[in-house]
Coordinates of C-alpha atoms and ligand atoms in Angstrom, one line a residue:
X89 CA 2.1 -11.8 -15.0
X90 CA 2.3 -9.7 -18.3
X91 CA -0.3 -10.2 -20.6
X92 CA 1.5 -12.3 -23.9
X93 CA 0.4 -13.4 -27.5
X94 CA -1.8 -16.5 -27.3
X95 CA 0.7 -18.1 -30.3
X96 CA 4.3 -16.7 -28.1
X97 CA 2.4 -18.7 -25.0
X98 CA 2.0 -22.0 -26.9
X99 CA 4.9 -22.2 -28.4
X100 CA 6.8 -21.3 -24.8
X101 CA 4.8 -24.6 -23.8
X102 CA 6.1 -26.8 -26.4
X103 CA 2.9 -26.9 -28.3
X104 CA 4.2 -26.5 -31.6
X105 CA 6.2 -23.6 -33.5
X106 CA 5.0 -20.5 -33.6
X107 CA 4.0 -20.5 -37.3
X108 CA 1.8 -23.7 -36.4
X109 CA 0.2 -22.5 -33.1
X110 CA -0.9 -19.7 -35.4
X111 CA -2.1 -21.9 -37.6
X112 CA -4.1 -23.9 -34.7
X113 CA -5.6 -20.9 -33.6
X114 CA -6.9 -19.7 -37.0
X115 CA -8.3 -23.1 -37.6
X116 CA -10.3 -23.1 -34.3
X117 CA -8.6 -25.3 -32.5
X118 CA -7.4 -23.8 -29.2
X119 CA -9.6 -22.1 -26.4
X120 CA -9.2 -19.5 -23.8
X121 CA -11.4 -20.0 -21.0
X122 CA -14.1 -21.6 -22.8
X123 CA -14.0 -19.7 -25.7
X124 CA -12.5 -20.0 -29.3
X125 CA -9.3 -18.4 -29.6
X126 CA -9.0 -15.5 -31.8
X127 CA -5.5 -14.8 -33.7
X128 CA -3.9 -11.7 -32.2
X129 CA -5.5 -12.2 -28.6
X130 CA -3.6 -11.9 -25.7
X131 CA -3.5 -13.7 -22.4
X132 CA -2.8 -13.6 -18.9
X133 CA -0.9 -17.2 -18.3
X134 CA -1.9 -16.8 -14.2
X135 CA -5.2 -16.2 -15.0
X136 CA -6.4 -17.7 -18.4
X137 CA -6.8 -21.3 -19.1
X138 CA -5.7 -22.2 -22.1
X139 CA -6.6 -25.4 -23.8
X140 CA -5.4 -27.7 -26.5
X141 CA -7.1 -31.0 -27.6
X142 CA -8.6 -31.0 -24.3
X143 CA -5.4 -30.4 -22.6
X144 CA -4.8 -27.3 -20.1
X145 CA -1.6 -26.1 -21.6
X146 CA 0.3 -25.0 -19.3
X147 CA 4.6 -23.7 -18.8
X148 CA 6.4 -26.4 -17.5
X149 CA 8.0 -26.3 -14.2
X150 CA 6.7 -22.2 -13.6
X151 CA 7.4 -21.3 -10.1
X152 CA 4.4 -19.6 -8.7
X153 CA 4.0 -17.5 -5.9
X154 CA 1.1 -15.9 -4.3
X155 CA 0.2 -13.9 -1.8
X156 CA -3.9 -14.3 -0.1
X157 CA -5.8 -12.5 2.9
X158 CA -6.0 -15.3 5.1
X159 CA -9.3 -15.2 6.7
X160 CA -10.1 -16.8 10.0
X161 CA -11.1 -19.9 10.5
X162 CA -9.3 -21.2 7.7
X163 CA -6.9 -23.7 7.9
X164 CA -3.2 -23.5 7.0
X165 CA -3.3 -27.3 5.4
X166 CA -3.6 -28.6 2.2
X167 CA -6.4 -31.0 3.3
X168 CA -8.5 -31.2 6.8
X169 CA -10.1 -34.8 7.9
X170 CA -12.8 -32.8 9.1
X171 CA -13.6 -31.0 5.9
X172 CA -13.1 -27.4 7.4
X173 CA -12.0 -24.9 4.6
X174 CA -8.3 -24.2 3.7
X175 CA -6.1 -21.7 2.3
X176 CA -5.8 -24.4 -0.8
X177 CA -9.7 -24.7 -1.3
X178 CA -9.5 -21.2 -1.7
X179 CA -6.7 -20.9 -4.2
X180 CA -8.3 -24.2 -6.0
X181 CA -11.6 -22.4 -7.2
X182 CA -9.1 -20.2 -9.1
X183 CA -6.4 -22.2 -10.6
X184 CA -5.6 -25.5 -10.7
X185 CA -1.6 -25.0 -10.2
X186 CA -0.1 -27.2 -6.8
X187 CA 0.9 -24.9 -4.2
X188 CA 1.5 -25.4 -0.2
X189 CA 1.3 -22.3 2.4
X190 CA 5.2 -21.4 3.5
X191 CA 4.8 -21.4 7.2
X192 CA 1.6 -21.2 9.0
X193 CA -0.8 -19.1 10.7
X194 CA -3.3 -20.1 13.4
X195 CA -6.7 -20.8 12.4
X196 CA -7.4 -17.6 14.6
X197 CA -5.4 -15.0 13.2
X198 CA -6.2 -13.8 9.8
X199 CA -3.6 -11.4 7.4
X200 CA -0.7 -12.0 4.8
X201 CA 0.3 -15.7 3.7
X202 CA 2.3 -16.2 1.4
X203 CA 2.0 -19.9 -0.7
X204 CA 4.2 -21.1 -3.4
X205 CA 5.2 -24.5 -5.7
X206 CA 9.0 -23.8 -4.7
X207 CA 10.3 -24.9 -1.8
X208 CA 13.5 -23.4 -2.1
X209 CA 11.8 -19.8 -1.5
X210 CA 9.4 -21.3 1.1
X211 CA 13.0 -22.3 3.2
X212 CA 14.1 -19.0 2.4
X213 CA 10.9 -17.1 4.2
X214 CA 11.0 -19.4 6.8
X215 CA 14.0 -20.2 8.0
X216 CA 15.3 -18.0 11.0
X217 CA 18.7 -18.0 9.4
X218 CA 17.3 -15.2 6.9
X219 CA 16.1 -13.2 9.7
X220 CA 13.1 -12.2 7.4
X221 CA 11.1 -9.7 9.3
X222 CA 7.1 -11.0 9.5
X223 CA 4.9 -8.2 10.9
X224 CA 1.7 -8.4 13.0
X225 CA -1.0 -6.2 14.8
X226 CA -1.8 -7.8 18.1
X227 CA -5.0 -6.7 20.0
X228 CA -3.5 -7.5 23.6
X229 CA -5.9 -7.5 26.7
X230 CA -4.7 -6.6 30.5
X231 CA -4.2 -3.3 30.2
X232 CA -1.2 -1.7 28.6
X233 CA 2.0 -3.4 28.6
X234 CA 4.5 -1.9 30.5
X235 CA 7.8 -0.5 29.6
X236 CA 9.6 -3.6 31.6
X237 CA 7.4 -5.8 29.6
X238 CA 8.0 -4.5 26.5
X239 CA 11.6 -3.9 26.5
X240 CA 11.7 -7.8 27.7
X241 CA 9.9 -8.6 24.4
X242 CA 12.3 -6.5 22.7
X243 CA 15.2 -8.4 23.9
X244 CA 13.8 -11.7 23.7
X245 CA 11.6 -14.2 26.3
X246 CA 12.2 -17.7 27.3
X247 CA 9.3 -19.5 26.4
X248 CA 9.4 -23.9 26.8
X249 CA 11.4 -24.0 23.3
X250 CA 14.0 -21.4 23.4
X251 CA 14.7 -18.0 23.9
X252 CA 12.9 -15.8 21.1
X253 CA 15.1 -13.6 19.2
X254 CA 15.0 -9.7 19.3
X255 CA 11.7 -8.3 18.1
X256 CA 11.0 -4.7 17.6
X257 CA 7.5 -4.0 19.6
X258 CA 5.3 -0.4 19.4
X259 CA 2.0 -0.2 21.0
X260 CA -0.2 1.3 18.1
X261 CA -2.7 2.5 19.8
X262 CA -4.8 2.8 23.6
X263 CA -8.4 1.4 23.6
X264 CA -10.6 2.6 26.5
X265 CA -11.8 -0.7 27.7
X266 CA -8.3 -1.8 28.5
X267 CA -6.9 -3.8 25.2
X268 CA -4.5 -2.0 23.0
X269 CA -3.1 -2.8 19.8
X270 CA 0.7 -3.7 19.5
X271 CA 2.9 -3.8 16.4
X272 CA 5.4 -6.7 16.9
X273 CA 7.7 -7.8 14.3
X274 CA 10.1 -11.1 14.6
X275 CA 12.4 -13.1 12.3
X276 CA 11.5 -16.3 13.1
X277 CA 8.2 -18.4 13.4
X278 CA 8.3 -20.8 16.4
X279 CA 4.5 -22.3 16.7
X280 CA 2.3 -19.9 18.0
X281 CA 5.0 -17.4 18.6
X282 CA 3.3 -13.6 19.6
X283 CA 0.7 -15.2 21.3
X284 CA 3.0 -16.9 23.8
X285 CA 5.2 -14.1 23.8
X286 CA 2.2 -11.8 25.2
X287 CA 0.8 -14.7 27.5
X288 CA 4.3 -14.7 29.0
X289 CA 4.1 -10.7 30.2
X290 CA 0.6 -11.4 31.2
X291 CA -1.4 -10.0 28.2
X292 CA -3.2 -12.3 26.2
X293 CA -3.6 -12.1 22.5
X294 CA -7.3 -11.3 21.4
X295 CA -7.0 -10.8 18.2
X296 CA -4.0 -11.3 15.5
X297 CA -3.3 -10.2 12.0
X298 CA -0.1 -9.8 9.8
X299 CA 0.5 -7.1 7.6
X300 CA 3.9 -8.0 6.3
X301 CA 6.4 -10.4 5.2
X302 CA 9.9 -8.9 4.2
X303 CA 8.6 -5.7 2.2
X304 CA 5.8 -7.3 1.2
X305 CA 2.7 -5.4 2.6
X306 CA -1.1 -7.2 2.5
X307 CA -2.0 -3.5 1.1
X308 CA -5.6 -3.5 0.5
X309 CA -5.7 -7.2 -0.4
X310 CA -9.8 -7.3 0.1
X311 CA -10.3 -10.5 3.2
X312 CA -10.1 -14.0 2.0
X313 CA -8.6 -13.1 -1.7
X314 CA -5.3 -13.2 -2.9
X315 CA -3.3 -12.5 -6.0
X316 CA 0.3 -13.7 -7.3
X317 CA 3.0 -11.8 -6.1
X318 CA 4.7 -8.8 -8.4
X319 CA 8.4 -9.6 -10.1
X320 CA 9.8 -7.1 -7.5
X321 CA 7.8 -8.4 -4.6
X322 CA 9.6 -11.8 -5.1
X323 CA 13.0 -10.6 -6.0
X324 CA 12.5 -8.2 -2.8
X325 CA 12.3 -12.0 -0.5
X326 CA 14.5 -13.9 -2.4
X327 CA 17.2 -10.6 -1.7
X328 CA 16.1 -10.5 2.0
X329 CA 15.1 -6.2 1.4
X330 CA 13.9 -5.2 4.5
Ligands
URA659 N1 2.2 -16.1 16.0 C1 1.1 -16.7 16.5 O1 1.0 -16.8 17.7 N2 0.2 -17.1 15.7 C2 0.3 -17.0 14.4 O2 -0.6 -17.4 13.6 C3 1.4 -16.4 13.8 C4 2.4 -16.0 14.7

């Protein structure tokens, strides 16, 4: 988000007026992570962490949305029994803002996920209905799939719940041991999706990443960080921009 005045971001918070939360500030009285406010500072209200009488100030009902580098391993809960790490441990050592992952990944494919507090756009992403296009890089083993194969991807498989819609499919790229990489997109997100739609022509998925959701790209997104989505990046889902 765009940087604002520290005394425009209280008062949008229902602190006090803005005469008074300049006041507050002058006298000391606010803190921006950890530190004493200074009149005339600016803040980042995604980043910063404000704090009032020992209260995180914070804009009431703000819809967040964030996109990470899911790393493997990690788990697409909020909370695992077992204590293994999830996407929400890692958004957690940031900011302390609810959010829940829209859709899933496996624990064995890493790449773009996107989490959010409002369910509406998490619907929006996820249900089929929208047809928004999610992109992956699949490292396939048995060899390179064949034309037949590929076109019957293209058109859609019968797996045990359902025929799969139309995906568009380009192998990427020939490796010399035998595996080759496969672009697939797809506009819907049945459980466990390209992998069965590889082990049904014969071609098991080794490894699995996405790149993309809608127009929105993991970019150079270093592994296992993330960062909140751009104004245009979210208007681009919410308009279904392909
Ligand atoms: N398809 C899969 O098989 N796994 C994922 O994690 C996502 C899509």
């Amino acid at each position: 988000m765009e940087k604002i005045r520290l005394q425009k971001y209280l008062a949008s918070c229902g602190v006090a007026s803005r005469r008074k939360c300049e006041e507050l500030i002058t006298n000391g009285d606010i803190t921006v992570n950890g530190s004493v406010a200074q009149l005339g500072m600016s803040i980042d209200p995604d980043y910063d962490k404000v704090v009032y009488r020992g209260r995180v100030i914070k804009e009431k009902n703000k819809k967040i949305y964030i996109m990470m580098y899911k790393p493997l391993d990690c788990l697409t809960t909020a909370e695992d029994d077992h204590g293994r790490q999830t996407v929400i441990d890692i958004i957690s050592r940031d900011i302390s803002d609810r959010v829940f992952p829209v859709g899933r990944l496996d624990k064995n494919t890493e790449g773009l996920l996107l989490l959010t507090n409002d369910g509406e756009f998490s619907n929006r992403i996820i249900h089929p209905k929208y047809k928004i296009p999610k992109t992956y890089l699949a490292l396939v083993g048995g060899g390179v799939p064949s034309p037949k194969d590929i076109s019957a991807l293209r058109r859609g498989v019968l797996l045990e719940d359902g025929l799969t819609q139309p995906a568009k499919i380009d192998i990427e790229k020939i490796n010399p041991n035998g595996s080759s990489v496969v672009k697939i997109t797809i506009t819907e997100g049945k459980k466990r999706q390209v992998r069965r739609m590889f082990e049904f022509i014969n071609h098991p998925v080794i490894e699995l990443k996405r790149i993309s959701v809608g127009k929105v790209n993991l970019g150079n997104l270093p592994y296992g960080k993330w960062r909140h989505l751009r104004p245009e990046e979210i208007k681009s889902l919410l308009n279904n921009q392909r």
